[in-house]
PDB file of C-alpha atoms in Angstrom:
ATOM      1  CA  MET A   1    -106.827 103.634 -72.692  1.00 41.00           C
ATOM      2  CA  MET A   2    -103.790 105.572 -73.217  1.00 40.00           C
ATOM      3  CA  ILE A   3    -104.369 107.948 -70.117  1.00 42.00           C
ATOM      4  CA  LEU A   4    -107.060 110.240 -68.747  1.00 46.00           C
ATOM      5  CA  LYS A   5    -106.922 113.810 -70.302  1.00 45.00           C
ATOM      6  CA  THR A   6    -104.170 115.747 -69.109  1.00 46.00           C
ATOM      7  CA  THR A   7    -100.836 117.258 -69.790  1.00 45.00           C
ATOM      8  CA  TRP A   8     -99.163 113.983 -68.362  1.00 50.00           C
ATOM      9  CA  ASN A   9     -97.751 111.606 -70.802  1.00 53.00           C
ATOM     10  CA  ALA A  10     -97.968 107.954 -69.764  1.00 50.00           C
ATOM     11  CA  GLY A  11     -94.335 107.377 -71.080  1.00 54.00           C
ATOM     12  CA  ASN A  12     -92.819 110.277 -68.795  1.00 65.00           C
ATOM     13  CA  ASN A  13     -91.204 109.120 -65.749  1.00 72.00           C
ATOM     14  CA  ALA A  14     -93.123 111.376 -63.531  1.00 73.00           C
ATOM     15  CA  MET A  15     -96.176 109.316 -64.434  1.00 75.00           C
ATOM     16  CA  LYS A  16     -94.294 106.274 -63.221  1.00 79.00           C
ATOM     17  CA  TYR A  17     -92.638 107.595 -60.355  1.00 82.00           C
ATOM     18  CA  LEU A  18     -94.781 110.218 -59.130  1.00 81.00           C
ATOM     19  CA  TYR A  19     -98.432 109.813 -60.089  1.00 79.00           C
ATOM     20  CA  LEU A  20     -98.546 106.089 -59.845  1.00 84.00           C
ATOM     21  CA  PRO A  21     -97.133 105.724 -56.342  1.00 87.00           C
ATOM     22  CA  VAL A  22     -99.701 108.516 -55.176  1.00 86.00           C
ATOM     23  CA  ALA A  23    -102.480 106.845 -56.903  1.00 84.00           C
ATOM     24  CA  SER A  24    -101.341 103.447 -55.059  1.00 87.00           C
ATOM     25  CA  PHE A  25    -100.925 105.208 -51.653  1.00 89.00           C
ATOM     26  CA  LEU A  26    -104.669 106.875 -51.868  1.00 85.00           C
ATOM     27  CA  SER A  27    -106.147 103.676 -53.334  1.00 84.00           C
ATOM     28  CA  SER A  28    -104.636 101.397 -50.556  1.00 88.00           C
ATOM     29  CA  ILE A  29    -105.659 103.930 -47.618  1.00 89.00           C
ATOM     30  CA  THR A  30    -108.981 104.983 -49.265  1.00 85.00           C
ATOM     31  CA  PRO A  31    -109.872 102.452 -51.834  1.00 79.00           C
ATOM     32  CA  ASN A  32    -113.638 103.119 -51.737  1.00 80.00           C
ATOM     33  CA  ALA A  33    -113.467 106.857 -51.718  1.00 80.00           C
ATOM     34  CA  MET A  34    -115.482 108.179 -54.411  1.00 76.00           C
ATOM     35  CA  LEU A  35    -114.817 110.714 -57.273  1.00 71.00           C
ATOM     36  CA  PRO A  36    -117.965 111.903 -59.004  1.00 69.00           C
ATOM     37  CA  SER A  37    -117.982 110.389 -62.579  1.00 63.00           C
ATOM     38  CA  ASP A  38    -121.078 111.903 -64.323  1.00 59.00           C
ATOM     39  CA  PRO A  39    -120.429 112.157 -67.857  1.00 57.00           C
ATOM     40  CA  ASP A  40    -120.215 115.503 -69.151  1.00 62.00           C
ATOM     41  CA  TYR A  41    -120.426 115.587 -72.882  1.00 58.00           C
ATOM     42  CA  LYS A  42    -121.057 119.114 -73.764  1.00 62.00           C
ATOM     43  CA  GLN A  43    -120.972 118.405 -77.538  1.00 58.00           C
ATOM     44  CA  PHE A  44    -123.818 116.092 -77.593  1.00 60.00           C
ATOM     45  CA  GLU A  45    -126.131 116.289 -74.513  1.00 65.00           C
ATOM     46  CA  TYR A  46    -128.175 113.191 -75.202  1.00 57.00           C
ATOM     47  CA  ILE A  47    -125.248 110.682 -74.599  1.00 62.00           C
ATOM     48  CA  ASN A  48    -125.096 111.926 -71.039  1.00 62.00           C
ATOM     49  CA  ASN A  49    -128.872 111.005 -70.717  1.00 62.00           C
ATOM     50  CA  THR A  50    -128.228 107.628 -72.454  1.00 66.00           C
ATOM     51  CA  TYR A  51    -125.336 106.964 -69.814  1.00 63.00           C
ATOM     52  CA  LYS A  52    -127.934 108.018 -67.211  1.00 67.00           C
ATOM     53  CA  TYR A  53    -130.162 104.949 -68.037  1.00 66.00           C
ATOM     54  CA  ASP A  54    -127.610 102.366 -69.663  1.00 66.00           C
ATOM     55  CA  LYS A  55    -127.892  99.159 -67.598  1.00 63.00           C
ATOM     56  CA  PHE A  56    -124.577  98.016 -68.453  1.00 61.00           C
ATOM     57  CA  ARG A  57    -122.845 101.232 -67.224  1.00 63.00           C
ATOM     58  CA  CYS A  58    -121.844 101.431 -63.597  1.00 62.00           C
ATOM     59  CA  PRO A  59    -124.035 103.946 -61.944  1.00 61.00           C
ATOM     60  CA  GLU A  60    -121.696 104.518 -59.176  1.00 68.00           C
ATOM     61  CA  ASP A  61    -118.927 107.296 -58.963  1.00 71.00           C
ATOM     62  CA  THR A  62    -115.481 106.334 -59.680  1.00 73.00           C
ATOM     63  CA  LYS A  63    -113.310 104.790 -56.680  1.00 78.00           C
ATOM     64  CA  PHE A  64    -109.653 105.710 -56.296  1.00 79.00           C
ATOM     65  CA  ILE A  65    -108.716 102.020 -56.697  1.00 82.00           C
ATOM     66  CA  TYR A  66    -109.991 102.275 -60.242  1.00 81.00           C
ATOM     67  CA  ILE A  67    -107.959 105.510 -60.822  1.00 80.00           C
ATOM     68  CA  TYR A  68    -105.061 103.603 -59.579  1.00 86.00           C
ATOM     69  CA  GLU A  69    -105.512 100.691 -61.872  1.00 88.00           C
ATOM     70  CA  LEU A  70    -106.024 102.777 -65.060  1.00 84.00           C
ATOM     71  CA  ILE A  71    -102.797 104.688 -64.387  1.00 84.00           C
ATOM     72  CA  LYS A  72    -100.894 101.579 -63.700  1.00 88.00           C
ATOM     73  CA  ALA A  73    -102.275  99.892 -66.841  1.00 88.00           C
ATOM     74  CA  SER A  74    -101.311 102.955 -68.920  1.00 83.00           C
ATOM     75  CA  VAL A  75     -97.693 103.100 -67.490  1.00 85.00           C
ATOM     76  CA  THR A  76     -97.518  99.026 -68.087  1.00 88.00           C
ATOM     77  CA  VAL A  77     -98.770  99.232 -71.628  1.00 86.00           C
ATOM     78  CA  ASN A  78     -96.206 102.053 -72.301  1.00 84.00           C
ATOM     79  CA  CYS A  79     -93.104 100.432 -70.725  1.00 85.00           C
ATOM     80  CA  ASN A  80     -93.780  97.091 -72.500  1.00 88.00           C
ATOM     81  CA  ILE A  81     -94.433  98.624 -76.058  1.00 89.00           C
ATOM     82  CA  ASN A  82     -91.370  97.063 -77.301  1.00 90.00           C
ATOM     83  CA  TYR A  83     -92.500  93.652 -76.394  1.00 92.00           C
ATOM     84  CA  MET A  84     -95.754  93.719 -78.238  1.00 89.00           C
ATOM     85  CA  PRO A  85     -95.994  90.978 -80.718  1.00 93.00           C
ATOM     86  CA  LYS A  86     -95.166  92.300 -84.220  1.00 93.00           C
ATOM     87  CA  ASP A  87     -97.916  90.363 -86.090  1.00 91.00           C
ATOM     88  CA  ILE A  88    -101.103  91.985 -84.249  1.00 92.00           C
ATOM     89  CA  PRO A  89    -102.726  94.452 -86.278  1.00 94.00           C
ATOM     90  CA  LEU A  90    -103.493  97.781 -84.321  1.00 94.00           C
ATOM     91  CA  LEU A  91    -106.376 100.383 -85.423  1.00 94.00           C
ATOM     92  CA  PHE A  92    -106.466 103.565 -83.311  1.00 92.00           C
ATOM     93  CA  VAL A  93    -109.365 105.578 -83.900  1.00 90.00           C
ATOM     94  CA  HIS A  94    -109.349 108.847 -81.634  1.00 89.00           C
ATOM     95  CA  SER A  95    -111.135 112.155 -81.696  1.00 85.00           C
ATOM     96  CA  LYS A  96    -108.962 115.434 -81.314  1.00 86.00           C
ATOM     97  CA  ASP A  97    -111.785 116.557 -79.082  1.00 81.00           C
ATOM     98  CA  ASP A  98    -111.940 113.748 -76.645  1.00 80.00           C
ATOM     99  CA  SER A  99    -112.692 115.024 -73.308  1.00 74.00           C
ATOM    100  CA  VAL A 100    -111.521 111.881 -71.597  1.00 75.00           C
ATOM    101  CA  CYS A 101    -108.323 110.448 -73.297  1.00 79.00           C
ATOM    102  CA  TYR A 102    -105.120 112.433 -74.275  1.00 79.00           C
ATOM    103  CA  TYR A 103    -105.101 112.651 -78.033  1.00 82.00           C
ATOM    104  CA  GLU A 104    -101.415 113.416 -78.027  1.00 84.00           C
ATOM    105  CA  GLY A 105    -100.770 110.014 -76.084  1.00 83.00           C
ATOM    106  CA  THR A 106    -102.623 108.093 -78.890  1.00 87.00           C
ATOM    107  CA  ILE A 107    -100.363 109.225 -81.230  1.00 89.00           C
ATOM    108  CA  SER A 108     -97.345 109.002 -79.346  1.00 86.00           C
ATOM    109  CA  PHE A 109     -98.280 105.394 -78.754  1.00 88.00           C
ATOM    110  CA  HIS A 110     -99.197 104.589 -82.433  1.00 92.00           C
ATOM    111  CA  ASN A 111     -95.828 106.266 -83.480  1.00 92.00           C
ATOM    112  CA  LYS A 112     -93.742 103.795 -80.880  1.00 91.00           C
ATOM    113  CA  ALA A 113     -95.489 100.739 -81.547  1.00 91.00           C
ATOM    114  CA  LYS A 114     -93.251  98.581 -83.914  1.00 92.00           C
ATOM    115  CA  VAL A 115     -95.954  96.385 -85.370  1.00 92.00           C
ATOM    116  CA  LYS A 116     -96.375  95.160 -89.226  1.00 91.00           C
ATOM    117  CA  LYS A 117     -99.906  96.717 -89.765  1.00 92.00           C
ATOM    118  CA  LYS A 118    -101.040  99.794 -87.688  1.00 94.00           C
ATOM    119  CA  ASP A 119    -103.324 102.681 -88.582  1.00 94.00           C
ATOM    120  CA  LEU A 120    -104.387 105.984 -86.979  1.00 94.00           C
ATOM    121  CA  HIS A 121    -107.800 107.134 -87.849  1.00 91.00           C
ATOM    122  CA  ILE A 122    -108.396 110.783 -86.575  1.00 89.00           C
ATOM    123  CA  VAL A 123    -111.834 112.012 -86.011  1.00 86.00           C
ATOM    124  CA  ASP A 124    -112.854 115.687 -85.766  1.00 84.00           C
ATOM    125  CA  ASP A 125    -115.847 117.125 -83.847  1.00 79.00           C
ATOM    126  CA  MET A 126    -116.446 113.801 -81.731  1.00 78.00           C
ATOM    127  CA  ASP A 127    -116.069 113.019 -77.920  1.00 76.00           C
ATOM    128  CA  HIS A 128    -115.053 110.268 -76.234  1.00 77.00           C
ATOM    129  CA  ALA A 129    -118.263 108.308 -76.925  1.00 72.00           C
ATOM    130  CA  ILE A 130    -117.440 108.188 -80.681  1.00 72.00           C
ATOM    131  CA  THR A 131    -119.620 105.136 -81.546  1.00 71.00           C
ATOM    132  CA  GLY A 132    -122.570 107.029 -79.639  1.00 71.00           C
ATOM    133  CA  ALA A 133    -122.235 110.450 -81.461  1.00 69.00           C
ATOM    134  CA  PRO A 134    -123.884 111.605 -84.811  1.00 72.00           C
ATOM    135  CA  GLY A 135    -121.547 110.526 -87.821  1.00 74.00           C
ATOM    136  CA  ASN A 136    -120.584 107.402 -86.184  1.00 82.00           C
ATOM    137  CA  GLU A 137    -121.748 105.241 -89.289  1.00 86.00           C
ATOM    138  CA  GLU A 138    -118.569 106.543 -91.096  1.00 87.00           C
ATOM    139  CA  ILE A 139    -116.383 105.721 -88.163  1.00 88.00           C
ATOM    140  CA  LEU A 140    -118.052 101.996 -87.861  1.00 90.00           C
ATOM    141  CA  LYS A 141    -117.706 101.447 -91.635  1.00 92.00           C
ATOM    142  CA  LYS A 142    -113.875 102.671 -91.240  1.00 91.00           C
ATOM    143  CA  VAL A 143    -113.376  99.946 -88.555  1.00 92.00           C
ATOM    144  CA  ILE A 144    -115.296  97.252 -90.626  1.00 94.00           C
ATOM    145  CA  ASP A 145    -113.476  98.077 -93.944  1.00 95.00           C
ATOM    146  CA  TRP A 146    -110.211  97.842 -91.962  1.00 94.00           C
ATOM    147  CA  ILE A 147    -110.925  94.565 -90.301  1.00 94.00           C
ATOM    148  CA  SER A 148    -112.237  93.252 -93.865  1.00 94.00           C
ATOM    149  CA  ASP A 149    -109.119  94.391 -95.260  1.00 92.00           C
ATOM    150  CA  LEU A 150    -107.116  92.320 -92.974  1.00 90.00           C
ATOM    151  CA  ARG A 151    -109.092  89.129 -93.554  1.00 87.00           C
ATOM    152  CA  MET A 152    -108.754  89.423 -97.248  1.00 86.00           C
ATOM    153  CA  ASN A 153    -105.115  90.000 -96.933  1.00 80.00           C
ATOM    154  CA  ASP A 154    -105.024  86.951 -94.557  1.00 74.00           C
ATOM    155  CA  GLU A 155    -106.756  84.766 -97.076  1.00 68.00           C
ATOM    156  CA  GLU A 156    -104.356  85.913 -99.646  1.00 71.00           C
ATOM    157  CA  GLU A 157    -101.399  84.864 -98.014  1.00 70.00           C
ATOM    158  CA  LYS A 158    -102.652  81.431 -97.453  1.00 61.00           C
TER     159      LYS A 158
END
């Protein structure tokens, strides 16, 4: 959710004052214009095939309006980071090799978030579809353990 993989940083003024207005303009004049959205996971080819037949994934290409909404959400989240509730825990799981989301953006967001409980779990040799890639059991175990620890700490505080 940080931003699409690029050298842009959602916290930069260029993102807010240049890319967001351009995306807004394009989405207003051609909201249904399509950009190809075929998955291209070179590391795990079977994920591409899985996406082709996934009944929950939209088979259409990506519309400009969707891209605009993603950029707008990224800018909004980054602009409002200081207003996040302090008692909501955050766990970031991100791959260094993510072909969709900007790895540095996640690290930056994690560092800026001022919450009581936050963790960053970095994964090597994975792509954006972390839960569908080989070795995902370790990642899912990390997430489950993290949630279990939260629940145990909540019960101890009561």
